[in-house]
Amino acid sequence: MTQGKRRAGSAQAHRLHANSTTLLCCASLMASPLSAYAQDPSGENKPDEVFRLSPIIVNAQAYADDDANSVVAQELWVGGKVATSILDTPASVSVITEKEIEQRNATTTEEILQYTPGVVTDYYGTDDRNDYFQIRGFQATTYRDGLTLGSMRGVREEPYAFERVEVLRGANSTLFGPADPGGSVNFVSKRPRFESFGEGYLTYGSFDHKEAGVDVGDALEASETVAYRFTGKIKDSEREYDHSEDDDQFVMGGLTWEPTAYTSATLILDYLNQDSTPNSGGYPFDREYDRSEFFGEPEYNFHDVERTSATTQLTHDFANGLVLRGNLRYSDLTDDLGYVYITDSSDRTGTLVDRGYIGTDSGAEELIGNAMLQYDASFERFDSSTLVGIEYRDATSESTSVYAPGAPIDVADPVYSGAPVNLVPYRGEEQDYKTKSVFLQQNLSFVERLIVTVGVRNDNLDLSSKNLLDSTRSSDDFSETSIRGAVTYRVTDEISTYVSRVESVAPPSIGTEPERGEQYEVGIKYSPLGMNALFSAAVYDLTKKDISIRVAQDDGTIEDETIGEARVRGLDLEAKAELIENLSLTAGYSYMDTEVRRADPLRDGTTIEGNEFNVAPRHTSSLWSYYTLSQMNMSFGLGARYTGAYYFDAANTAESDSATLFDAAFSYRIAKGTDVEVNVSNLLDEQHVVGSGTADYYNPGREITATLSYNW
């Protein structure tokens, strides 16, 4: 919602930001030599301010609020405030800034990512229990401020909590630890700043959507070394189908203490409460249904989530090339679900459709932290950056699940029978997941153009489980090492190229082999002087071994089945540019060629060897443009998202249609700091099937919201 440029902080604040904390993944990812460009508040590069940076040395002239003023991120934070040049990062990355999120009024993670190349979102559209997105054909691993969300992954994150969202495509275990090979999404939390700012807004929209939010902060008057920030939001809404709700409350407070220009400590506390109604597992196969129809049970379809987190971040610069950093987060989660869903069949006759009942009561606690030392030095012929660190994670969870066949429902004349009774637990499990990790990263920069990056990480994982139904116990342990290597070459001050080889190890489960990934990638990036723009292209070859997929069984349950080895090769293109002062543009294209290269027979005796991945379209593209008429105090936004056809299942028995969706935005400045904004997603109300299993899932329908905001 924030528009316009916020006033710059004090000189001390800029110095402090230049030395503030970066998290584990930031430090290890950014362990590459840098050449960055100082930017003035308008976002224009100044050629006469180009200077060489040794590895991981930050641009002290980078502004902390660029994300509020530009859709183009020239720097990668990955959870910290240490600004690092994207141009010299040997990986395919995208940054969705605060300004772009606000232009599109993205209110879910899926909406934030739907204009990002290589990412497929919303493939279970009307089954909206979670955020669904994949990168390069595989599930994405998620992080918050550089620390894995782990057991918190199922929570629908609150976009209003974040300054930006960063996407790293490709395998990344050397950077982050156990992760799937497709890529990762990192949410960067809003942090206190040493300047006064504020925002308040009210929103009303489709499906009786009512929302209010506030985001304020300043330095404490009694002390120039302490800053605070408070962010809050409350929403009371329904969804596009009958008998639904989509309510949430979110509050977050932060304090930053910076006693000197070399020391910084931050504490962030946040609380999220979501009460929603998941849809009834989609719609029957026989025809296209209106999205408003509901075939579950109003008294049992519910999803209640409550999460509390506390995060601390600490950094100290010894001013001799040595920097110490530490980060710690504790989270507590309860996640309760009741779900009545339809299980249709293509050979069904009549209007009675079978249903199933499932329910889960679950809770989780997670403690994760890291500590690292970084040493930067310059020699006669090269620069060096060495990073060594440790990480510890302890996650526990407990869940009980129930399942039973449900009473069928007449889809021509639905009559609800109420919540199910006497459901018997079929699964109860208590899990403990401990990880101890050590990592090393070395970077060398030669002749100001050639950058060599190598890294190694070892993760020791201890897993234990207790069956709550029969008290049996099981355990397993793993020691997995991953390596990473990359070479970056600065062709000019505007162009960089790179080649990399990276590995991944997916989080294992008891009694299974860890799924390992390997990726080769070649890329090029262009950041023209005199224009606030970044263009990138990457070609990759990604293989994952010993992979498992989720397969629907004859009894309606879903089980994991190992299929062997899979490979995806592709191309990602992205352009983010502010072409003129009043016109910004975001464009992306992705091509994926997927294949199951080796597959063991499934339980029913069939094989999927040679098949394509499910939910992996060959072609996707997107374009978002935003134009401001300054003299008329108006802004207009228009976007298009194209998704090619893809298979719904691993057996490749059913395929989606290709589709193009349009989004639009309009903003009018009533007075200084006061704006009215109207956003429309799926402008033409296009309806098509995006997923199909025991029912058909449609893409979300048209939604209109109007927002009144005030900034000071």
XYZ file of C-alpha atoms in Angstrom:
712
model
C 0.000 0.000 0.000
C 2.918 2.328 0.567
C 3.427 4.784 -2.265
C 5.950 7.539 -2.835
C 9.434 7.815 -1.404
C 9.966 7.588 2.302
C 12.389 10.061 3.760
C 15.954 8.935 4.152
C 17.204 8.002 7.593
C 20.181 9.478 9.327
C 23.725 8.939 8.138
C 24.217 6.700 11.121
C 21.239 4.630 10.089
C 22.737 4.080 6.630
C 26.030 3.032 8.173
C 24.217 0.641 10.452
C 22.247 -0.893 7.606
C 25.499 -1.433 5.758
C 26.734 -3.613 8.596
C 23.492 -5.215 9.723
C 22.814 -8.901 9.961
C 22.525 -11.452 7.220
C 21.211 -14.942 7.773
C 22.796 -18.275 7.028
C 21.503 -18.678 3.542
C 22.304 -15.060 2.743
C 25.857 -15.398 3.913
C 26.460 -18.656 2.103
C 24.637 -17.640 -1.056
C 26.300 -14.272 -1.160
C 29.726 -15.744 -0.703
C 30.679 -14.518 -4.144
C 32.696 -11.437 -5.027
C 30.637 -8.442 -5.858
C 30.565 -5.376 -8.016
C 27.543 -3.248 -7.207
C 26.223 0.112 -8.249
C 25.267 2.859 -5.882
C 21.754 4.105 -6.518
C 20.219 7.424 -5.761
C 16.667 7.433 -4.356
C 15.230 7.592 -7.873
C 16.702 4.192 -8.573
C 18.960 5.415 -11.389
C 22.423 3.920 -11.604
C 25.287 6.402 -11.462
C 28.209 5.228 -13.601
C 30.653 7.497 -11.814
C 29.926 5.728 -8.526
C 30.831 2.223 -9.740
C 33.372 0.631 -7.460
C 34.781 -2.810 -6.881
C 33.639 -4.777 -3.864
C 35.529 -7.629 -2.304
C 33.432 -10.734 -1.564
C 30.380 -10.033 0.611
C 31.339 -6.423 1.266
C 28.113 -4.481 1.140
C 27.253 -1.381 -0.816
C 27.206 1.190 1.963
C 25.200 3.594 -0.226
C 22.329 1.158 -0.838
C 18.998 2.480 0.400
C 17.111 0.285 2.834
C 13.676 1.069 1.363
C 14.313 0.406 -2.347
C 11.672 -2.334 -2.246
C 8.993 0.254 -1.503
C 10.058 2.452 -4.414
C 10.934 0.074 -7.258
C 9.873 -3.199 -8.846
C 13.529 -3.793 -9.795
C 15.758 -5.278 -7.121
C 19.448 -4.903 -7.938
C 20.458 -6.559 -4.702
C 19.679 -9.845 -2.984
C 19.113 -9.787 0.750
C 17.927 -13.353 1.379
C 16.677 -12.501 4.808
C 19.137 -9.849 5.935
C 19.812 -6.179 5.300
C 23.211 -6.746 3.751
C 22.690 -5.676 0.166
C 24.453 -7.890 -2.390
C 24.533 -7.579 -6.155
C 22.219 -9.948 -8.054
C 24.454 -9.433 -11.073
C 27.241 -11.389 -9.383
C 25.104 -14.116 -7.846
C 25.809 -17.396 -9.746
C 22.211 -18.589 -9.698
C 18.860 -17.888 -11.334
C 16.953 -15.630 -8.931
C 13.851 -13.433 -8.844
C 12.859 -10.796 -6.298
C 9.259 -9.669 -5.862
C 9.542 -6.313 -4.140
C 7.092 -4.632 -1.794
C 6.136 -2.206 -4.550
C 5.243 -4.984 -7.000
C 3.259 -6.861 -4.330
C 1.268 -3.690 -3.649
C 0.714 -2.874 -7.319
C -0.894 -6.274 -7.843
C -2.455 -6.392 -4.353
C -1.143 -9.934 -3.934
C -2.736 -11.348 -0.784
C -1.419 -14.934 -0.880
C 1.920 -16.540 -1.649
C 0.409 -18.006 -4.802
C -0.548 -14.541 -6.035
C 2.901 -13.160 -5.213
C 4.629 -15.883 -7.246
C 2.291 -16.153 -10.233
C 4.334 -13.711 -12.356
C 7.657 -15.468 -11.643
C 9.246 -17.637 -14.371
C 9.802 -21.287 -13.536
C 7.054 -21.225 -10.893
C 3.651 -22.902 -11.323
C 0.998 -21.881 -8.776
C -2.611 -22.557 -7.840
C -2.866 -26.018 -9.431
C -5.447 -27.012 -6.794
C -7.260 -23.682 -7.166
C -10.538 -24.370 -5.390
C -8.923 -26.753 -2.894
C -7.507 -23.847 -0.921
C -6.290 -25.454 2.299
C -2.693 -24.452 1.535
C -0.575 -22.414 -0.861
C 0.388 -24.609 -3.796
C 3.446 -23.797 -5.923
C 6.277 -25.653 -7.634
C 9.608 -24.526 -9.077
C 11.114 -26.277 -12.109
C 8.716 -29.174 -11.725
C 9.345 -29.916 -8.031
C 7.941 -28.773 -4.701
C 9.564 -25.576 -3.481
C 11.275 -25.400 -0.099
C 10.270 -22.350 1.929
C 12.237 -20.131 4.291
C 11.583 -17.096 6.406
C 14.485 -14.722 6.905
C 16.816 -17.411 5.629
C 15.773 -20.085 8.159
C 13.763 -23.049 6.930
C 10.074 -23.074 7.823
C 10.252 -26.867 8.095
C 7.248 -28.096 10.071
C 5.607 -24.679 9.531
C 5.458 -25.258 5.739
C 1.705 -25.910 5.617
C 0.789 -22.445 6.913
C -0.482 -19.909 4.383
C 2.003 -17.115 4.995
C 0.791 -13.526 5.458
C 2.229 -11.285 2.689
C 1.691 -8.108 4.718
C 4.475 -9.323 7.019
C 7.145 -9.145 4.330
C 9.311 -6.505 2.680
C 10.049 -8.758 -0.277
C 9.908 -12.372 -1.442
C 12.981 -13.945 -3.031
C 12.953 -16.963 -5.341
C 16.067 -19.028 -6.006
C 15.664 -21.561 -8.783
C 17.607 -24.808 -8.655
C 19.152 -27.176 -6.115
C 20.437 -25.459 -2.974
C 21.319 -27.854 -0.123
C 24.861 -26.472 0.136
C 23.299 -23.077 0.808
C 20.309 -24.030 2.941
C 20.530 -27.661 4.036
C 17.987 -30.407 3.172
C 15.752 -29.130 0.375
C 14.027 -30.203 -2.814
C 15.981 -29.493 -6.018
C 13.526 -27.254 -7.861
C 14.244 -24.174 -5.808
C 13.350 -22.166 -2.738
C 11.189 -19.246 -1.659
C 12.451 -16.928 1.070
C 10.119 -14.497 2.850
C 11.916 -11.400 4.179
C 10.217 -9.989 7.267
C 9.601 -6.299 7.804
C 12.171 -4.925 10.240
C 12.462 -1.748 12.280
C 14.099 1.241 10.571
C 15.678 4.345 12.026
C 13.163 6.680 10.414
C 9.557 7.650 10.983
C 6.962 6.048 8.693
C 3.405 4.839 8.834
C 0.567 3.370 6.821
C -3.051 2.507 7.475
C -5.579 1.014 5.065
C -9.149 -0.258 4.728
C -10.250 -2.771 2.077
C -13.617 -4.035 0.868
C -14.161 -6.466 -1.957
C -15.765 -9.524 -3.467
C -17.246 -12.196 -1.194
C -17.881 -9.619 1.552
C -14.132 -9.126 1.990
C -13.453 -6.630 4.816
C -9.895 -5.873 5.899
C -7.891 -3.304 7.848
C -4.168 -2.978 8.434
C -1.493 -0.746 9.918
C 2.299 -0.598 9.638
C 4.172 2.016 11.715
C 7.698 2.537 12.991
C 10.268 5.036 14.192
C 13.363 5.459 16.318
C 12.608 5.862 20.014
C 12.872 9.501 21.011
C 14.739 8.687 24.203
C 17.446 6.808 22.317
C 18.948 7.095 18.853
C 20.096 3.481 19.071
C 16.687 1.752 19.327
C 14.019 1.537 16.610
C 10.634 -0.170 16.654
C 8.048 -1.380 14.156
C 4.471 -2.599 14.565
C 2.523 -4.330 11.803
C -1.033 -5.608 12.132
C -3.879 -6.818 9.960
C -7.390 -8.179 10.474
C -9.597 -9.720 7.792
C -13.229 -10.868 7.851
C -14.201 -12.489 4.562
C -15.935 -15.318 2.793
C -14.724 -17.324 -0.186
C -16.282 -17.736 -3.596
C -18.389 -20.753 -2.542
C -21.335 -20.994 -0.168
C -20.996 -21.697 3.572
C -17.415 -20.415 3.697
C -15.209 -18.077 5.691
C -11.697 -16.757 5.173
C -10.744 -14.846 8.320
C -7.332 -14.056 9.718
C -5.612 -11.873 12.271
C -1.925 -11.023 12.223
C 0.261 -8.889 14.501
C 4.037 -8.430 14.441
C 6.300 -6.244 16.528
C 10.024 -5.663 16.232
C 12.823 -3.887 18.094
C 16.304 -3.169 16.748
C 19.182 -2.066 18.970
C 22.271 -0.640 17.263
C 24.588 0.767 19.914
C 27.413 1.330 17.412
C 27.937 1.245 13.671
C 29.374 -2.261 14.092
C 26.814 -4.035 16.288
C 23.133 -4.743 15.686
C 20.529 -6.886 17.451
C 16.898 -7.362 16.387
C 13.955 -9.105 18.052
C 10.764 -9.868 16.074
C 7.602 -11.343 17.612
C 4.601 -12.287 15.476
C 1.255 -14.034 15.850
C -0.946 -15.450 13.068
C -4.498 -16.789 13.458
C -6.419 -18.112 10.445
C -9.990 -19.492 10.396
C -11.140 -20.703 7.009
C -13.430 -23.119 5.228
C -11.717 -25.468 2.759
C -13.802 -26.329 -0.265
C -15.289 -29.802 -0.740
C -12.374 -31.211 -2.714
C -13.438 -29.737 -6.026
C -16.410 -30.338 -8.308
C -17.915 -33.395 -10.065
C -16.617 -34.540 -13.448
C -19.857 -34.577 -15.459
C -20.102 -30.855 -16.288
C -18.794 -27.403 -15.436
C -20.243 -26.249 -12.128
C -20.646 -22.763 -10.713
C -17.852 -21.979 -8.279
C -20.381 -20.926 -5.644
C -21.655 -24.497 -5.166
C -20.519 -26.378 -2.067
C -20.757 -30.148 -1.554
C -19.047 -30.534 1.815
C -20.579 -30.044 5.266
C -20.926 -26.518 6.695
C -20.559 -27.951 10.212
C -17.341 -29.865 9.496
C -15.372 -28.179 6.706
C -12.976 -26.032 8.735
C -9.290 -25.163 8.920
C -7.999 -23.396 12.036
C -4.341 -22.345 12.234
C -2.598 -20.543 15.079
C 1.139 -19.791 15.067
C 3.453 -17.768 17.295
C 7.087 -17.045 16.421
C 10.003 -15.256 18.061
C 13.110 -14.385 16.024
C 16.418 -12.843 17.063
C 19.173 -11.638 14.744
C 22.611 -10.501 15.892
C 25.691 -9.245 14.061
C 29.012 -7.771 15.088
C 31.653 -6.423 12.718
C 35.160 -6.469 14.211
C 36.238 -3.877 11.602
C 39.197 -6.003 10.523
C 37.488 -8.129 7.877
C 35.944 -10.491 10.443
C 32.167 -10.535 11.009
C 30.200 -12.662 13.490
C 26.508 -13.389 12.893
C 23.890 -15.383 14.755
C 20.190 -16.047 14.218
C 17.596 -17.911 16.257
C 13.872 -18.569 15.828
C 11.281 -20.409 17.917
C 7.818 -21.239 16.521
C 4.753 -22.895 17.994
C 1.892 -24.083 15.767
C -1.543 -25.682 16.046
C -3.258 -26.766 12.840
C -6.698 -28.397 12.975
C -8.614 -29.521 9.893
C -12.016 -31.017 9.199
C -12.717 -31.883 5.588
C -15.673 -33.457 3.824
C -14.799 -33.914 0.144
C -16.405 -35.507 -2.880
C -14.934 -38.594 -4.589
C -16.430 -38.695 -8.053
C -16.033 -41.307 -10.777
C -16.104 -40.893 -14.538
C -18.506 -43.830 -14.872
C -20.969 -42.500 -12.295
C -24.672 -42.403 -13.259
C -27.260 -40.269 -11.548
C -26.659 -37.251 -9.358
C -25.439 -38.907 -6.146
C -21.726 -38.377 -5.585
C -19.714 -40.235 -2.955
C -17.865 -38.325 -0.252
C -15.084 -38.933 2.257
C -14.387 -37.572 5.734
C -10.910 -36.675 6.936
C -9.727 -34.710 9.911
C -6.435 -33.882 11.611
C -5.488 -32.368 14.941
C -1.844 -31.400 14.849
C 0.706 -29.283 16.625
C 4.373 -28.494 16.110
C 7.275 -26.726 17.811
C 10.479 -25.728 16.105
C 13.744 -24.207 17.312
C 16.322 -23.318 14.690
C 19.460 -21.242 14.875
C 22.854 -20.677 13.307
C 26.161 -18.983 13.968
C 28.812 -18.069 11.427
C 32.120 -16.335 11.015
C 33.062 -14.581 7.807
C 36.497 -13.265 6.921
C 37.123 -11.003 3.920
C 40.622 -10.066 2.763
C 42.282 -8.472 -0.246
C 45.623 -9.584 -1.635
C 47.811 -8.309 -4.439
C 46.255 -10.463 -7.165
C 42.929 -11.567 -5.723
C 40.224 -11.004 -3.123
C 39.071 -13.736 -0.754
C 35.956 -14.382 1.305
C 35.767 -17.346 3.668
C 32.642 -18.354 5.534
C 32.349 -21.077 8.164
C 29.245 -21.786 10.199
C 27.095 -24.201 12.150
C 23.329 -24.683 12.299
C 21.026 -26.558 14.674
C 17.359 -27.428 14.282
C 15.029 -29.283 16.641
C 11.468 -29.779 15.381
C 8.762 -31.842 17.073
C 5.245 -32.506 15.866
C 2.234 -34.514 16.953
C -0.829 -35.303 14.859
C -3.884 -37.515 14.906
C -5.825 -38.250 11.708
C -9.259 -39.682 11.099
C -10.803 -40.969 7.888
C -14.070 -42.616 6.932
C -16.295 -42.980 3.864
C -18.962 -40.306 3.918
C -22.624 -40.187 3.081
C -23.127 -39.331 -0.622
C -24.646 -36.006 -1.618
C -27.093 -35.168 -4.387
C -25.253 -32.545 -6.459
C -28.521 -31.558 -8.159
C -30.194 -30.813 -4.814
C -27.624 -30.740 -1.987
C -28.944 -31.593 1.476
C -26.395 -31.393 4.263
C -26.325 -34.119 6.912
C -24.163 -32.417 9.533
C -20.784 -33.185 10.998
C -19.733 -36.858 11.055
C -19.815 -38.750 14.352
C -17.762 -41.622 15.749
C -14.793 -41.070 13.476
C -12.024 -43.500 14.419
C -8.366 -42.425 14.240
C -6.412 -44.345 11.642
C -3.104 -42.618 12.288
C -1.473 -40.980 15.278
C 2.155 -39.984 15.235
C 4.670 -38.065 17.281
C 7.823 -37.066 15.399
C 11.122 -35.517 16.360
C 13.513 -34.126 13.763
C 16.976 -32.930 14.759
C 19.581 -31.508 12.385
C 23.180 -30.547 13.113
C 24.993 -28.904 10.242
C 28.397 -27.470 9.433
C 29.271 -25.580 6.282
C 32.193 -23.919 4.561
C 32.192 -21.524 1.649
C 35.233 -20.100 -0.164
C 35.234 -17.399 -2.817
C 38.069 -15.963 -4.835
C 37.976 -12.973 -7.178
C 40.706 -12.583 -9.800
C 41.554 -9.587 -12.036
C 38.281 -7.901 -11.045
C 36.343 -10.058 -13.542
C 36.625 -13.743 -12.683
C 34.840 -15.093 -9.596
C 35.253 -18.669 -8.331
C 32.828 -20.041 -5.731
C 33.050 -23.414 -3.974
C 31.131 -24.713 -0.988
C 30.521 -27.853 1.054
C 27.954 -28.654 3.723
C 27.257 -31.672 5.911
C 23.893 -32.283 7.564
C 23.492 -34.882 10.313
C 19.829 -35.759 10.718
C 18.301 -37.755 13.580
C 14.684 -38.808 13.073
C 12.451 -40.571 15.562
C 8.764 -41.426 15.549
C 6.226 -42.831 17.983
C 2.958 -44.403 16.863
C 0.334 -42.971 19.214
C -2.107 -45.798 18.434
C 0.077 -48.766 19.417
C 3.077 -47.030 21.103
C 5.602 -48.548 18.686
C 8.715 -46.516 17.996
C 11.068 -46.180 15.045
C 14.114 -44.075 14.271
C 16.719 -43.404 11.620
C 19.733 -41.202 11.085
C 21.458 -39.780 8.046
C 24.674 -37.964 7.273
C 24.448 -36.154 3.945
C 27.090 -34.021 2.262
C 26.405 -31.649 -0.609
C 28.805 -29.557 -2.671
C 28.491 -26.507 -4.857
C 30.747 -24.905 -7.422
C 30.357 -21.909 -9.711
C 32.386 -19.607 -11.921
C 31.168 -16.086 -12.687
C 32.718 -13.830 -15.313
C 32.028 -10.088 -15.526
C 32.043 -9.439 -19.278
C 31.501 -5.720 -18.676
C 30.290 -3.597 -15.794
C 26.771 -4.288 -17.080
C 26.927 -7.974 -18.053
C 27.820 -11.093 -16.087
C 27.768 -14.763 -17.052
C 28.071 -17.847 -14.890
C 28.196 -21.631 -14.938
C 27.349 -23.689 -11.858
C 26.912 -27.180 -10.522
C 24.846 -27.590 -7.362
C 23.440 -30.483 -5.342
C 20.401 -31.036 -3.169
C 19.288 -33.556 -0.572
C 15.555 -33.619 0.104
C 14.463 -34.004 3.754
C 14.260 -37.793 4.252
C 11.763 -39.897 6.174
C 12.351 -42.938 8.343
C 13.209 -46.047 6.341
C 13.699 -44.303 3.001
C 16.707 -43.161 1.059
C 17.132 -39.393 0.801
C 16.177 -37.974 -2.580
C 19.242 -36.391 -4.167
C 19.280 -33.742 -6.883
C 21.965 -32.465 -9.203
C 21.778 -29.412 -11.441
C 23.990 -27.862 -14.103
C 23.140 -24.284 -15.075
C 24.479 -21.615 -17.407
C 23.189 -18.066 -17.131
C 23.640 -14.472 -18.168
C 22.467 -11.215 -16.547
C 22.342 -7.672 -17.859
C 21.877 -4.528 -15.783
C 22.255 -1.532 -18.126
C 23.840 1.626 -16.799
C 21.510 4.605 -16.958
C 18.384 2.439 -16.579
C 16.850 0.802 -13.524
C 16.479 -2.653 -15.070
C 17.638 -6.237 -14.789
C 17.416 -8.882 -17.527
C 18.364 -12.528 -16.987
C 18.409 -15.864 -18.800
C 19.305 -19.343 -17.544
C 19.514 -22.799 -19.137
C 19.578 -25.796 -16.805
C 19.662 -29.591 -16.603
C 18.239 -30.936 -13.332
C 18.062 -34.570 -12.196
C 16.499 -35.996 -9.063
C 17.050 -39.602 -7.938
C 15.037 -41.904 -5.670
C 12.071 -39.580 -5.877
C 8.629 -40.288 -4.486
C 5.267 -39.108 -5.727
C 1.815 -39.010 -4.167
C -0.545 -41.491 -5.822
C -4.296 -41.834 -5.221
C -5.162 -45.399 -4.219
C -8.330 -47.341 -5.049
C -9.745 -46.736 -1.557
C -9.410 -42.956 -1.945
C -6.365 -42.559 0.279
C -3.136 -41.006 -1.006
C 0.209 -42.717 -0.481
C 3.827 -41.920 -1.385
C 5.339 -44.217 -3.999
C 8.972 -44.281 -5.150
C 9.363 -43.966 -8.907
C 13.140 -43.812 -9.368
C 14.738 -40.967 -11.332
C 13.369 -37.881 -13.025
C 14.920 -35.178 -15.167
C 13.906 -31.696 -16.234
C 15.709 -29.445 -18.696
C 14.606 -25.929 -19.375
C 15.005 -22.231 -19.926
C 14.015 -19.293 -17.721
C 13.871 -15.700 -18.970
C 13.006 -12.642 -16.893
C 12.934 -8.872 -17.357
C 12.202 -6.295 -14.687
C 12.535 -2.688 -15.767
C 11.416 0.850 -15.089
C 11.510 1.913 -18.725
C 10.697 5.545 -18.063
C 9.953 7.439 -14.891
C 6.269 6.471 -14.882
C 6.293 3.026 -16.537
C 7.440 -0.258 -14.994
C 7.416 -3.686 -16.585
C 7.800 -7.261 -15.328
C 7.975 -10.111 -17.857
C 8.879 -13.772 -17.661
C 8.980 -16.926 -19.768
C 9.759 -20.514 -18.846
C 10.230 -23.699 -20.887
C 10.368 -27.126 -19.217
C 11.021 -30.524 -20.790
C 10.335 -33.169 -18.122
C 10.748 -36.940 -18.169
C 10.593 -39.833 -15.714
C 13.817 -41.558 -16.762
C 13.619 -44.602 -14.496
C 10.625 -45.885 -12.579
C 9.908 -48.934 -10.477
C 6.442 -50.449 -10.963
C 3.731 -48.883 -8.826
C 1.584 -50.920 -6.459
C -0.931 -51.633 -9.212
C 1.818 -52.999 -11.469
C 1.886 -50.078 -13.920
C 4.929 -47.966 -14.708
C 5.282 -44.298 -15.519
C 8.745 -44.528 -17.038
C 9.005 -42.162 -19.994
C 6.089 -40.017 -18.804
C 6.160 -36.284 -18.217
C 5.839 -34.796 -14.733
C 2.410 -33.849 -13.530
C 1.749 -30.104 -13.160
C 4.748 -29.255 -15.362
C 3.640 -27.207 -18.404
C 6.181 -26.895 -21.193
C 5.466 -23.205 -21.656
C 4.497 -20.475 -19.197
C 4.767 -16.730 -19.630
C 3.634 -13.558 -17.913
C 3.636 -9.799 -18.367
C 2.733 -7.082 -15.859
C 2.890 -3.362 -16.679
C 2.107 -0.356 -14.493
C 1.797 3.225 -15.784
C 1.423 6.393 -13.723
C -0.101 9.641 -14.987
C 1.536 11.973 -12.475
C -0.312 15.105 -13.541
C -3.664 13.342 -13.148
C -2.692 11.472 -9.953
C -3.699 8.182 -11.592
C -2.004 4.833 -12.127
C -3.052 1.865 -14.272
C -1.861 -1.729 -14.162
C -2.535 -4.598 -16.552
C -1.159 -8.132 -16.517
C -1.491 -11.404 -18.387
C -0.530 -14.913 -17.245
C -0.267 -17.807 -19.699
C 0.002 -21.432 -18.581
C 0.401 -24.177 -21.151
C -1.249 -27.583 -20.956
C 0.040 -30.059 -18.362
C -0.867 -33.514 -17.058
C -2.923 -33.814 -13.899
C -1.358 -37.080 -12.760
C 1.883 -39.023 -13.000
C 0.212 -41.621 -15.234
C -0.428 -38.879 -17.839
C -4.058 -39.970 -18.253
C -5.649 -36.519 -18.215
C -4.434 -33.123 -19.365
C -5.404 -29.531 -18.688
C -6.172 -26.897 -21.283
C -3.796 -24.028 -21.830
C -5.181 -20.760 -20.491
C -4.460 -17.046 -20.262
C -5.715 -14.966 -17.343
C -5.732 -11.181 -17.035
C -5.362 -8.942 -13.989
C -5.873 -5.185 -13.690
C -5.255 -2.353 -11.231
C -6.239 1.298 -10.892
C -5.069 3.844 -8.326
C -6.083 7.461 -7.722
C -4.394 9.858 -5.316
C -7.102 11.810 -3.500
C -4.694 13.952 -1.507
C -1.123 13.868 -0.338
C -0.533 10.425 1.180
C -4.108 9.286 0.519
C -4.932 6.844 -2.265
C -7.820 4.753 -3.531
C -6.852 1.531 -5.298
C -8.968 -1.000 -7.175
C -7.546 -4.407 -8.099
C -9.151 -7.111 -10.211
C -7.735 -10.613 -10.490
C -8.924 -12.885 -13.321
C -10.485 -9.888 -15.034
C -12.541 -11.900 -17.566
C -13.635 -14.503 -14.993
C -12.042 -17.336 -16.987
C -12.935 -20.775 -15.591
C -11.060 -23.981 -16.373
C -9.833 -27.143 -14.664
C -6.381 -26.752 -13.113
C -6.267 -30.056 -11.237
C -8.113 -33.350 -11.228
C -8.051 -36.360 -8.921
C -11.177 -37.515 -7.141
C -12.803 -34.311 -8.442
C -12.071 -31.359 -10.725
C -10.449 -28.234 -9.297
C -11.132 -24.883 -10.978
C -8.901 -21.833 -11.015
C -10.011 -18.977 -8.716
C -12.701 -16.750 -10.205
C -12.777 -12.998 -10.625
C -12.167 -11.035 -7.436
C -12.421 -7.255 -7.034
C -11.075 -5.269 -4.078
C -11.081 -1.542 -3.314
C -8.571 -0.100 -0.824
C -8.334 3.287 0.849
C -4.832 3.893 2.226
C -3.084 6.703 4.044
C 0.696 7.020 4.344
C 2.740 9.385 6.452
